[in-house]
């Protein structure tokens, strides 16, 4: 069983930065891909970024490419999401997810078996 715990959310002004952390229990071999999703009020949960545990290959949604960076620390079993140049439209609950998606399903909620509880990110204008 894999458990995921997010931290690092908060309130920040537009243009600011935040770093989210996702601490995973269980061995890295059981969670080949870790991703971040976000859900704004009244909207569906959407893919933000993902990293393959084996080779650190990274994937991003177009809306965050160039502003957000996903990374992993194998020793700490932790995945980070560095968010720069934040915009009010980045406001959402951010979720960490782990699973074994194939490339074509990387952005699909249903491809991930394990989810964290979420952390709120609020960007003020």
PDB file of C-alpha atoms in Angstrom:
ATOM      1  CA  UNK A   1       0.000   0.000   0.000  1.00  0.00           C
ATOM      2  CA  UNK A   2       1.238   3.445  -0.908  1.00  0.00           C
ATOM      3  CA  UNK A   3       0.337   6.550   1.076  1.00  0.00           C
ATOM      4  CA  UNK A   4       0.904  10.059  -0.205  1.00  0.00           C
ATOM      5  CA  UNK A   5       1.063  13.194   1.929  1.00  0.00           C
ATOM      6  CA  UNK A   6       1.164  16.637   0.328  1.00  0.00           C
ATOM      7  CA  UNK A   7       2.426  19.806   1.948  1.00  0.00           C
ATOM      8  CA  UNK A   8       3.535  23.298   0.981  1.00  0.00           C
ATOM      9  CA  UNK A   9       0.299  24.899  -0.117  1.00  0.00           C
ATOM     10  CA  UNK A  10      -0.720  28.383   0.942  1.00  0.00           C
ATOM     11  CA  UNK A  11      -1.601  31.903  -0.098  1.00  0.00           C
ATOM     12  CA  UNK A  12       0.705  33.794  -2.436  1.00  0.00           C
ATOM     13  CA  UNK A  13       0.463  36.911  -4.586  1.00  0.00           C
ATOM     14  CA  UNK A  14       0.441  36.697  -8.354  1.00  0.00           C
ATOM     15  CA  UNK A  15       3.968  36.370  -9.677  1.00  0.00           C
ATOM     16  CA  UNK A  16       5.138  34.596  -6.554  1.00  0.00           C
ATOM     17  CA  UNK A  17       6.371  31.063  -5.991  1.00  0.00           C
ATOM     18  CA  UNK A  18       5.500  28.015  -3.929  1.00  0.00           C
ATOM     19  CA  UNK A  19       6.980  24.550  -3.642  1.00  0.00           C
ATOM     20  CA  UNK A  20       4.708  21.605  -2.997  1.00  0.00           C
ATOM     21  CA  UNK A  21       5.994  18.337  -1.585  1.00  0.00           C
ATOM     22  CA  UNK A  22       4.564  14.847  -1.888  1.00  0.00           C
ATOM     23  CA  UNK A  23       6.027  12.356   0.577  1.00  0.00           C
ATOM     24  CA  UNK A  24       5.377   8.756  -0.397  1.00  0.00           C
ATOM     25  CA  UNK A  25       5.461   5.701   1.805  1.00  0.00           C
ATOM     26  CA  UNK A  26       6.306   2.417   0.147  1.00  0.00           C
ATOM     27  CA  UNK A  27       9.198   1.624  -2.174  1.00  0.00           C
ATOM     28  CA  UNK A  28       9.867   3.548  -5.354  1.00  0.00           C
ATOM     29  CA  UNK A  29       9.478   0.401  -7.409  1.00  0.00           C
ATOM     30  CA  UNK A  30       5.804   0.225  -6.479  1.00  0.00           C
ATOM     31  CA  UNK A  31       5.051   3.744  -7.714  1.00  0.00           C
ATOM     32  CA  UNK A  32       6.542   4.045 -11.215  1.00  0.00           C
ATOM     33  CA  UNK A  33       4.910   7.402 -11.891  1.00  0.00           C
ATOM     34  CA  UNK A  34       4.034  10.253  -9.564  1.00  0.00           C
ATOM     35  CA  UNK A  35       1.901  13.116 -10.792  1.00  0.00           C
ATOM     36  CA  UNK A  36       0.318  16.322  -9.657  1.00  0.00           C
ATOM     37  CA  UNK A  37      -3.278  17.183 -10.469  1.00  0.00           C
ATOM     38  CA  UNK A  38      -5.323  20.198  -9.467  1.00  0.00           C
ATOM     39  CA  UNK A  39      -8.984  20.961  -9.021  1.00  0.00           C
ATOM     40  CA  UNK A  40     -10.422  24.456  -9.012  1.00  0.00           C
ATOM     41  CA  UNK A  41     -13.899  25.126  -7.579  1.00  0.00           C
ATOM     42  CA  UNK A  42     -16.603  23.879  -9.921  1.00  0.00           C
ATOM     43  CA  UNK A  43     -14.121  22.224 -12.270  1.00  0.00           C
ATOM     44  CA  UNK A  44     -12.858  18.723 -12.903  1.00  0.00           C
ATOM     45  CA  UNK A  45      -9.532  17.578 -11.532  1.00  0.00           C
ATOM     46  CA  UNK A  46      -6.877  18.183 -14.180  1.00  0.00           C
ATOM     47  CA  UNK A  47      -3.370  16.965 -14.855  1.00  0.00           C
ATOM     48  CA  UNK A  48      -0.502  19.312 -14.035  1.00  0.00           C
ATOM     49  CA  UNK A  49       2.760  17.375 -14.219  1.00  0.00           C
ATOM     50  CA  UNK A  50       4.232  13.894 -13.834  1.00  0.00           C
ATOM     51  CA  UNK A  51       7.616  12.267 -13.325  1.00  0.00           C
ATOM     52  CA  UNK A  52       8.697   8.692 -14.038  1.00  0.00           C
ATOM     53  CA  UNK A  53      10.458   7.319 -10.977  1.00  0.00           C
ATOM     54  CA  UNK A  54      12.903   5.153 -12.960  1.00  0.00           C
ATOM     55  CA  UNK A  55      14.406   7.760 -15.272  1.00  0.00           C
ATOM     56  CA  UNK A  56      13.068  11.122 -14.029  1.00  0.00           C
ATOM     57  CA  UNK A  57      11.330  11.766 -17.355  1.00  0.00           C
ATOM     58  CA  UNK A  58       9.025  14.734 -16.822  1.00  0.00           C
ATOM     59  CA  UNK A  59       5.714  15.703 -18.395  1.00  0.00           C
ATOM     60  CA  UNK A  60       3.747  18.943 -18.118  1.00  0.00           C
ATOM     61  CA  UNK A  61       0.389  20.336 -19.095  1.00  0.00           C
ATOM     62  CA  UNK A  62       0.552  23.235 -21.518  1.00  0.00           C
ATOM     63  CA  UNK A  63      -0.896  25.587 -18.909  1.00  0.00           C
ATOM     64  CA  UNK A  64       2.104  25.215 -16.581  1.00  0.00           C
ATOM     65  CA  UNK A  65       4.954  24.434 -18.973  1.00  0.00           C
ATOM     66  CA  UNK A  66       7.829  26.839 -18.411  1.00  0.00           C
ATOM     67  CA  UNK A  67       6.543  27.929 -14.995  1.00  0.00           C
ATOM     68  CA  UNK A  68       6.334  24.711 -12.972  1.00  0.00           C
ATOM     69  CA  UNK A  69       9.036  22.111 -12.430  1.00  0.00           C
ATOM     70  CA  UNK A  70       8.478  18.601 -11.103  1.00  0.00           C
ATOM     71  CA  UNK A  71      11.351  16.738  -9.506  1.00  0.00           C
ATOM     72  CA  UNK A  72      11.982  13.754  -7.279  1.00  0.00           C
ATOM     73  CA  UNK A  73      14.293  12.851  -4.422  1.00  0.00           C
ATOM     74  CA  UNK A  74      14.696   9.081  -4.366  1.00  0.00           C
ATOM     75  CA  UNK A  75      16.428   9.059  -1.004  1.00  0.00           C
ATOM     76  CA  UNK A  76      13.484  10.816   0.598  1.00  0.00           C
ATOM     77  CA  UNK A  77      10.759   9.168  -1.529  1.00  0.00           C
ATOM     78  CA  UNK A  78       9.492  12.661  -2.177  1.00  0.00           C
ATOM     79  CA  UNK A  79       8.289  14.437  -5.290  1.00  0.00           C
ATOM     80  CA  UNK A  80       8.293  18.221  -5.513  1.00  0.00           C
ATOM     81  CA  UNK A  81       6.400  20.711  -7.612  1.00  0.00           C
ATOM     82  CA  UNK A  82       8.160  24.054  -7.850  1.00  0.00           C
ATOM     83  CA  UNK A  83       5.644  26.649  -8.996  1.00  0.00           C
ATOM     84  CA  UNK A  84       6.941  29.990 -10.243  1.00  0.00           C
ATOM     85  CA  UNK A  85       5.233  32.990 -11.839  1.00  0.00           C
ATOM     86  CA  UNK A  86       1.972  31.967 -10.238  1.00  0.00           C
ATOM     87  CA  UNK A  87      -1.277  33.306 -11.648  1.00  0.00           C
ATOM     88  CA  UNK A  88      -4.727  33.629 -10.060  1.00  0.00           C
ATOM     89  CA  UNK A  89      -5.922  30.874 -12.394  1.00  0.00           C
ATOM     90  CA  UNK A  90      -3.478  28.497 -10.683  1.00  0.00           C
ATOM     91  CA  UNK A  91      -5.692  28.649  -7.594  1.00  0.00           C
ATOM     92  CA  UNK A  92      -6.866  25.122  -6.814  1.00  0.00           C
ATOM     93  CA  UNK A  93      -6.503  22.154  -4.530  1.00  0.00           C
ATOM     94  CA  UNK A  94      -3.386  20.312  -5.657  1.00  0.00           C
ATOM     95  CA  UNK A  95      -3.284  16.520  -5.394  1.00  0.00           C
ATOM     96  CA  UNK A  96      -0.400  14.109  -5.585  1.00  0.00           C
ATOM     97  CA  UNK A  97      -1.103  10.808  -7.312  1.00  0.00           C
ATOM     98  CA  UNK A  98       0.865   7.625  -7.937  1.00  0.00           C
ATOM     99  CA  UNK A  99       0.310   4.841 -10.406  1.00  0.00           C
ATOM    100  CA  UNK A 100       1.408   3.011 -13.527  1.00  0.00           C
ATOM    101  CA  UNK A 101      -0.056   4.902 -16.469  1.00  0.00           C
ATOM    102  CA  UNK A 102       1.024   4.276 -20.020  1.00  0.00           C
ATOM    103  CA  UNK A 103       2.035   7.386 -21.939  1.00  0.00           C
ATOM    104  CA  UNK A 104      -1.349   7.829 -23.578  1.00  0.00           C
ATOM    105  CA  UNK A 105      -3.134   7.817 -20.204  1.00  0.00           C
ATOM    106  CA  UNK A 106      -0.622   9.914 -18.284  1.00  0.00           C
ATOM    107  CA  UNK A 107      -3.103  12.762 -17.864  1.00  0.00           C
ATOM    108  CA  UNK A 108      -6.044  10.607 -16.878  1.00  0.00           C
ATOM    109  CA  UNK A 109      -7.306  10.568 -13.284  1.00  0.00           C
ATOM    110  CA  UNK A 110      -8.322   6.932 -13.622  1.00  0.00           C
ATOM    111  CA  UNK A 111      -4.747   5.861 -14.423  1.00  0.00           C
ATOM    112  CA  UNK A 112      -3.607   6.589 -10.881  1.00  0.00           C
ATOM    113  CA  UNK A 113      -4.415   4.244  -8.026  1.00  0.00           C
ATOM    114  CA  UNK A 114      -3.110   6.215  -5.066  1.00  0.00           C
ATOM    115  CA  UNK A 115      -4.019   9.787  -4.090  1.00  0.00           C
ATOM    116  CA  UNK A 116      -3.080  12.236  -1.395  1.00  0.00           C
ATOM    117  CA  UNK A 117      -5.521  14.359   0.561  1.00  0.00           C
ATOM    118  CA  UNK A 118      -4.725  17.553  -1.345  1.00  0.00           C
ATOM    119  CA  UNK A 119      -3.254  20.914  -0.431  1.00  0.00           C
ATOM    120  CA  UNK A 120      -4.808  24.301  -1.150  1.00  0.00           C
ATOM    121  CA  UNK A 121      -2.971  26.835  -3.290  1.00  0.00           C
ATOM    122  CA  UNK A 122      -4.471  30.308  -3.509  1.00  0.00           C
ATOM    123  CA  UNK A 123      -2.996  32.992  -5.754  1.00  0.00           C
ATOM    124  CA  UNK A 124      -4.254  36.514  -5.169  1.00  0.00           C
ATOM    125  CA  UNK A 125      -4.265  39.164  -7.879  1.00  0.00           C
TER     126      UNK A 125
END
